[in-house]
């Protein structure tokens, strides 16, 4: 979905919430940036949120040919890995593709490798290593740089936390691709 399409959907459906970023920066005309902290301050239950990001949403859309598409971050890595393992329990021959959405982002790669480690039960990657890679990645620097106020340090804090009670997000493909919460 393009920014233009998102804005048109909002015009047709004023109750929709637009959130996202382009190259990390808030999109003019959108209600929210792509900010975990901003999301955490709102009750989004029963709301339609249209999310547009530079890499993440594009990666999810490119993966739609898969039988099952999940959207994951570090916070919901364990729960997502558990759901994928349960889905695959009866068929050991399923192919599982884990995509780090940003092409040069170590924090996305760290998360993808961690999810793979959880799915395969290798237990080679300590959670502390993932947290460190997230906090020390090139992307993280802007969140602690006072000259870049568009980036909230609280987002970095939230993105480097893992939660056993986080939600599992699955992409449905009927009509406009939609991310649905399937477990909490």
PDB file of C-alpha atoms in Angstrom:
ATOM      1  CA  UNK A   1       0.000   0.000   0.000  1.00  0.00           C
ATOM      2  CA  UNK A   2       1.364   3.399  -0.921  1.00  0.00           C
ATOM      3  CA  UNK A   3       1.227   6.538   1.198  1.00  0.00           C
ATOM      4  CA  UNK A   4      -1.183   8.003  -1.356  1.00  0.00           C
ATOM      5  CA  UNK A   5      -3.469   4.953  -1.052  1.00  0.00           C
ATOM      6  CA  UNK A   6      -3.296   5.079   2.756  1.00  0.00           C
ATOM      7  CA  UNK A   7      -4.301   8.752   2.760  1.00  0.00           C
ATOM      8  CA  UNK A   8      -7.173   8.002   0.347  1.00  0.00           C
ATOM      9  CA  UNK A   9      -8.405   5.181   2.618  1.00  0.00           C
ATOM     10  CA  UNK A  10      -8.294   7.559   5.575  1.00  0.00           C
ATOM     11  CA  UNK A  11     -10.295  10.150   3.640  1.00  0.00           C
ATOM     12  CA  UNK A  12     -12.956   7.523   2.864  1.00  0.00           C
ATOM     13  CA  UNK A  13     -12.822   6.118   6.426  1.00  0.00           C
ATOM     14  CA  UNK A  14     -12.021   8.925   8.894  1.00  0.00           C
ATOM     15  CA  UNK A  15     -12.130   6.489  11.822  1.00  0.00           C
ATOM     16  CA  UNK A  16      -9.074   4.636  10.460  1.00  0.00           C
ATOM     17  CA  UNK A  17      -5.752   5.396  12.120  1.00  0.00           C
ATOM     18  CA  UNK A  18      -2.773   5.972   9.828  1.00  0.00           C
ATOM     19  CA  UNK A  19       0.653   5.173  11.222  1.00  0.00           C
ATOM     20  CA  UNK A  20       4.035   4.773   9.672  1.00  0.00           C
ATOM     21  CA  UNK A  21       7.279   6.195   8.496  1.00  0.00           C
ATOM     22  CA  UNK A  22       9.234   6.860   5.353  1.00  0.00           C
ATOM     23  CA  UNK A  23      12.977   6.431   5.810  1.00  0.00           C
ATOM     24  CA  UNK A  24      12.348   6.419   9.553  1.00  0.00           C
ATOM     25  CA  UNK A  25      10.611   9.795   9.675  1.00  0.00           C
ATOM     26  CA  UNK A  26       6.911  10.438  10.380  1.00  0.00           C
ATOM     27  CA  UNK A  27       4.694  10.711   7.295  1.00  0.00           C
ATOM     28  CA  UNK A  28       2.912  14.066   6.887  1.00  0.00           C
ATOM     29  CA  UNK A  29      -0.848  13.553   7.162  1.00  0.00           C
ATOM     30  CA  UNK A  30      -0.545  10.355   9.203  1.00  0.00           C
ATOM     31  CA  UNK A  31      -1.966  10.171  12.730  1.00  0.00           C
ATOM     32  CA  UNK A  32       1.052   8.450  14.274  1.00  0.00           C
ATOM     33  CA  UNK A  33       4.677   7.719  13.488  1.00  0.00           C
ATOM     34  CA  UNK A  34       5.890   4.107  13.459  1.00  0.00           C
ATOM     35  CA  UNK A  35       6.431   4.322  17.200  1.00  0.00           C
ATOM     36  CA  UNK A  36       5.942   1.428  19.607  1.00  0.00           C
ATOM     37  CA  UNK A  37       5.782   3.940  22.434  1.00  0.00           C
ATOM     38  CA  UNK A  38       3.039   5.973  20.714  1.00  0.00           C
ATOM     39  CA  UNK A  39       1.095   2.759  20.026  1.00  0.00           C
ATOM     40  CA  UNK A  40       1.433   1.707  23.667  1.00  0.00           C
ATOM     41  CA  UNK A  41      -0.303   4.905  24.773  1.00  0.00           C
ATOM     42  CA  UNK A  42      -3.470   4.129  22.794  1.00  0.00           C
ATOM     43  CA  UNK A  43      -6.215   1.545  22.997  1.00  0.00           C
ATOM     44  CA  UNK A  44      -6.174   0.098  19.494  1.00  0.00           C
ATOM     45  CA  UNK A  45      -8.652  -2.711  20.221  1.00  0.00           C
ATOM     46  CA  UNK A  46     -11.360  -2.874  17.560  1.00  0.00           C
ATOM     47  CA  UNK A  47      -9.626  -0.116  15.561  1.00  0.00           C
ATOM     48  CA  UNK A  48      -8.425  -0.248  11.988  1.00  0.00           C
ATOM     49  CA  UNK A  49      -4.791   0.775  11.843  1.00  0.00           C
ATOM     50  CA  UNK A  50      -3.157   1.268   8.463  1.00  0.00           C
ATOM     51  CA  UNK A  51       0.593   0.862   8.858  1.00  0.00           C
ATOM     52  CA  UNK A  52       3.057   1.922   6.175  1.00  0.00           C
ATOM     53  CA  UNK A  53       6.758   1.451   6.745  1.00  0.00           C
ATOM     54  CA  UNK A  54       9.766   1.705   4.487  1.00  0.00           C
ATOM     55  CA  UNK A  55      10.780  -1.949   4.841  1.00  0.00           C
ATOM     56  CA  UNK A  56       8.570  -3.979   7.201  1.00  0.00           C
ATOM     57  CA  UNK A  57       5.201  -3.730   5.491  1.00  0.00           C
ATOM     58  CA  UNK A  58       6.835  -4.119   2.085  1.00  0.00           C
ATOM     59  CA  UNK A  59       8.563  -7.326   3.230  1.00  0.00           C
ATOM     60  CA  UNK A  60       5.259  -8.707   4.527  1.00  0.00           C
ATOM     61  CA  UNK A  61       3.545  -7.940   1.224  1.00  0.00           C
ATOM     62  CA  UNK A  62       6.345  -9.615  -0.757  1.00  0.00           C
ATOM     63  CA  UNK A  63       5.919 -12.747   1.398  1.00  0.00           C
ATOM     64  CA  UNK A  64       2.200 -13.161   0.686  1.00  0.00           C
ATOM     65  CA  UNK A  65       2.761 -16.200  -1.537  1.00  0.00           C
ATOM     66  CA  UNK A  66       3.546 -18.174   1.626  1.00  0.00           C
ATOM     67  CA  UNK A  67       0.835 -20.372   3.127  1.00  0.00           C
ATOM     68  CA  UNK A  68       1.186 -18.557   6.444  1.00  0.00           C
ATOM     69  CA  UNK A  69       2.735 -15.131   6.971  1.00  0.00           C
ATOM     70  CA  UNK A  70       3.506 -13.865  10.464  1.00  0.00           C
ATOM     71  CA  UNK A  71       4.732 -10.420  11.450  1.00  0.00           C
ATOM     72  CA  UNK A  72       7.248 -10.498  14.251  1.00  0.00           C
ATOM     73  CA  UNK A  73       9.612  -8.321  16.196  1.00  0.00           C
ATOM     74  CA  UNK A  74      11.775  -9.070  19.183  1.00  0.00           C
ATOM     75  CA  UNK A  75       8.931  -8.406  21.621  1.00  0.00           C
ATOM     76  CA  UNK A  76       6.788 -11.206  20.148  1.00  0.00           C
ATOM     77  CA  UNK A  77       9.592 -13.472  18.901  1.00  0.00           C
ATOM     78  CA  UNK A  78       8.977 -16.276  21.430  1.00  0.00           C
ATOM     79  CA  UNK A  79       5.219 -16.380  20.905  1.00  0.00           C
ATOM     80  CA  UNK A  80       5.572 -16.253  17.129  1.00  0.00           C
ATOM     81  CA  UNK A  81       8.171 -19.030  17.138  1.00  0.00           C
ATOM     82  CA  UNK A  82       5.892 -21.163  19.327  1.00  0.00           C
ATOM     83  CA  UNK A  83       2.947 -20.673  16.953  1.00  0.00           C
ATOM     84  CA  UNK A  84       5.088 -21.512  13.917  1.00  0.00           C
ATOM     85  CA  UNK A  85       6.371 -24.654  15.652  1.00  0.00           C
ATOM     86  CA  UNK A  86       2.823 -25.735  16.515  1.00  0.00           C
ATOM     87  CA  UNK A  87       1.691 -25.086  12.959  1.00  0.00           C
ATOM     88  CA  UNK A  88       4.561 -27.189  11.655  1.00  0.00           C
ATOM     89  CA  UNK A  89       4.283 -29.975  14.272  1.00  0.00           C
ATOM     90  CA  UNK A  90       2.380 -32.397  12.033  1.00  0.00           C
ATOM     91  CA  UNK A  91       4.383 -31.770   8.879  1.00  0.00           C
ATOM     92  CA  UNK A  92       8.148 -31.879   9.232  1.00  0.00           C
ATOM     93  CA  UNK A  93       8.647 -30.983   5.565  1.00  0.00           C
ATOM     94  CA  UNK A  94       7.206 -27.474   5.576  1.00  0.00           C
ATOM     95  CA  UNK A  95       9.529 -24.735   4.466  1.00  0.00           C
ATOM     96  CA  UNK A  96       9.784 -21.853   6.883  1.00  0.00           C
ATOM     97  CA  UNK A  97      11.204 -18.582   5.616  1.00  0.00           C
ATOM     98  CA  UNK A  98      12.227 -15.932   8.094  1.00  0.00           C
ATOM     99  CA  UNK A  99      12.781 -12.541   6.528  1.00  0.00           C
ATOM    100  CA  UNK A 100      14.699  -9.668   8.095  1.00  0.00           C
ATOM    101  CA  UNK A 101      12.785  -6.806   6.536  1.00  0.00           C
ATOM    102  CA  UNK A 102      15.511  -4.159   6.438  1.00  0.00           C
ATOM    103  CA  UNK A 103      18.260  -5.136   3.985  1.00  0.00           C
ATOM    104  CA  UNK A 104      21.163  -3.759   6.033  1.00  0.00           C
ATOM    105  CA  UNK A 105      19.751  -3.680   9.549  1.00  0.00           C
ATOM    106  CA  UNK A 106      21.528  -5.765  12.162  1.00  0.00           C
ATOM    107  CA  UNK A 107      18.622  -5.464  14.613  1.00  0.00           C
ATOM    108  CA  UNK A 108      16.216  -7.037  12.108  1.00  0.00           C
ATOM    109  CA  UNK A 109      18.729  -9.764  11.265  1.00  0.00           C
ATOM    110  CA  UNK A 110      19.327 -10.440  14.980  1.00  0.00           C
ATOM    111  CA  UNK A 111      15.595 -10.890  15.513  1.00  0.00           C
ATOM    112  CA  UNK A 112      15.227 -13.192  12.482  1.00  0.00           C
ATOM    113  CA  UNK A 113      18.166 -15.327  13.615  1.00  0.00           C
ATOM    114  CA  UNK A 114      16.739 -15.503  17.134  1.00  0.00           C
ATOM    115  CA  UNK A 115      13.337 -16.649  15.843  1.00  0.00           C
ATOM    116  CA  UNK A 116      15.054 -19.310  13.725  1.00  0.00           C
ATOM    117  CA  UNK A 117      16.981 -20.431  16.813  1.00  0.00           C
ATOM    118  CA  UNK A 118      13.728 -20.728  18.782  1.00  0.00           C
ATOM    119  CA  UNK A 119      11.889 -22.613  16.022  1.00  0.00           C
ATOM    120  CA  UNK A 120      14.719 -25.102  15.541  1.00  0.00           C
ATOM    121  CA  UNK A 121      15.310 -25.546  19.302  1.00  0.00           C
ATOM    122  CA  UNK A 122      19.036 -24.962  18.843  1.00  0.00           C
ATOM    123  CA  UNK A 123      19.285 -22.583  21.819  1.00  0.00           C
ATOM    124  CA  UNK A 124      22.533 -21.090  20.542  1.00  0.00           C
ATOM    125  CA  UNK A 125      21.550 -17.426  20.735  1.00  0.00           C
ATOM    126  CA  UNK A 126      21.201 -15.943  24.218  1.00  0.00           C
ATOM    127  CA  UNK A 127      18.485 -13.331  24.553  1.00  0.00           C
ATOM    128  CA  UNK A 128      21.092 -10.923  25.926  1.00  0.00           C
ATOM    129  CA  UNK A 129      23.004 -11.107  22.626  1.00  0.00           C
ATOM    130  CA  UNK A 130      19.899 -10.119  20.679  1.00  0.00           C
ATOM    131  CA  UNK A 131      19.195  -7.239  23.046  1.00  0.00           C
ATOM    132  CA  UNK A 132      22.778  -6.021  22.703  1.00  0.00           C
ATOM    133  CA  UNK A 133      22.641  -6.177  18.894  1.00  0.00           C
ATOM    134  CA  UNK A 134      19.393  -4.203  18.887  1.00  0.00           C
ATOM    135  CA  UNK A 135      20.712  -1.525  21.246  1.00  0.00           C
ATOM    136  CA  UNK A 136      24.069  -1.158  19.483  1.00  0.00           C
ATOM    137  CA  UNK A 137      22.866  -1.350  15.879  1.00  0.00           C
ATOM    138  CA  UNK A 138      23.430   1.550  13.514  1.00  0.00           C
ATOM    139  CA  UNK A 139      19.679   2.120  13.481  1.00  0.00           C
ATOM    140  CA  UNK A 140      19.602   2.498  17.275  1.00  0.00           C
ATOM    141  CA  UNK A 141      22.014   5.433  17.246  1.00  0.00           C
ATOM    142  CA  UNK A 142      19.370   7.895  16.058  1.00  0.00           C
ATOM    143  CA  UNK A 143      17.166   7.077  19.066  1.00  0.00           C
ATOM    144  CA  UNK A 144      19.816   8.290  21.494  1.00  0.00           C
ATOM    145  CA  UNK A 145      20.979  11.248  19.397  1.00  0.00           C
ATOM    146  CA  UNK A 146      19.570  14.496  20.852  1.00  0.00           C
ATOM    147  CA  UNK A 147      19.943  16.171  17.451  1.00  0.00           C
ATOM    148  CA  UNK A 148      17.288  13.782  16.046  1.00  0.00           C
ATOM    149  CA  UNK A 149      14.137  14.531  18.074  1.00  0.00           C
ATOM    150  CA  UNK A 150      11.876  12.641  15.635  1.00  0.00           C
ATOM    151  CA  UNK A 151      13.205   9.412  17.161  1.00  0.00           C
ATOM    152  CA  UNK A 152      11.907   8.685  20.659  1.00  0.00           C
ATOM    153  CA  UNK A 153      14.397   6.860  22.942  1.00  0.00           C
ATOM    154  CA  UNK A 154      11.430   5.067  24.533  1.00  0.00           C
ATOM    155  CA  UNK A 155      10.934   3.259  21.212  1.00  0.00           C
ATOM    156  CA  UNK A 156      14.427   1.773  21.449  1.00  0.00           C
ATOM    157  CA  UNK A 157      13.675   0.663  25.001  1.00  0.00           C
ATOM    158  CA  UNK A 158      10.447  -1.052  23.930  1.00  0.00           C
ATOM    159  CA  UNK A 159      12.039  -2.634  20.845  1.00  0.00           C
ATOM    160  CA  UNK A 160      14.756  -4.243  22.930  1.00  0.00           C
ATOM    161  CA  UNK A 161      12.360  -6.019  25.302  1.00  0.00           C
ATOM    162  CA  UNK A 162      11.059  -9.526  24.881  1.00  0.00           C
ATOM    163  CA  UNK A 163       7.693 -10.592  26.247  1.00  0.00           C
ATOM    164  CA  UNK A 164       6.248 -14.046  26.826  1.00  0.00           C
ATOM    165  CA  UNK A 165       2.773 -12.523  26.743  1.00  0.00           C
ATOM    166  CA  UNK A 166       3.138 -10.622  23.476  1.00  0.00           C
ATOM    167  CA  UNK A 167       0.657 -11.061  20.665  1.00  0.00           C
ATOM    168  CA  UNK A 168       1.071 -13.197  17.558  1.00  0.00           C
ATOM    169  CA  UNK A 169       0.306 -11.386  14.334  1.00  0.00           C
ATOM    170  CA  UNK A 170      -0.767 -13.258  11.205  1.00  0.00           C
ATOM    171  CA  UNK A 171      -1.331 -11.734   7.782  1.00  0.00           C
ATOM    172  CA  UNK A 172      -4.645 -12.623   6.157  1.00  0.00           C
ATOM    173  CA  UNK A 173      -4.805 -12.446   2.395  1.00  0.00           C
ATOM    174  CA  UNK A 174      -8.500 -12.072   1.597  1.00  0.00           C
ATOM    175  CA  UNK A 175      -8.954  -8.711  -0.084  1.00  0.00           C
ATOM    176  CA  UNK A 176      -6.580  -6.075   1.252  1.00  0.00           C
ATOM    177  CA  UNK A 177      -3.816  -7.882   3.195  1.00  0.00           C
ATOM    178  CA  UNK A 178      -4.575  -7.491   6.882  1.00  0.00           C
ATOM    179  CA  UNK A 179      -2.555  -8.215  10.006  1.00  0.00           C
ATOM    180  CA  UNK A 180      -4.696  -9.926  12.631  1.00  0.00           C
ATOM    181  CA  UNK A 181      -3.895 -10.737  16.224  1.00  0.00           C
ATOM    182  CA  UNK A 182      -4.247 -14.515  16.543  1.00  0.00           C
ATOM    183  CA  UNK A 183      -2.959 -15.065  20.080  1.00  0.00           C
ATOM    184  CA  UNK A 184      -2.120 -13.186  23.220  1.00  0.00           C
TER     185      UNK A 184
END
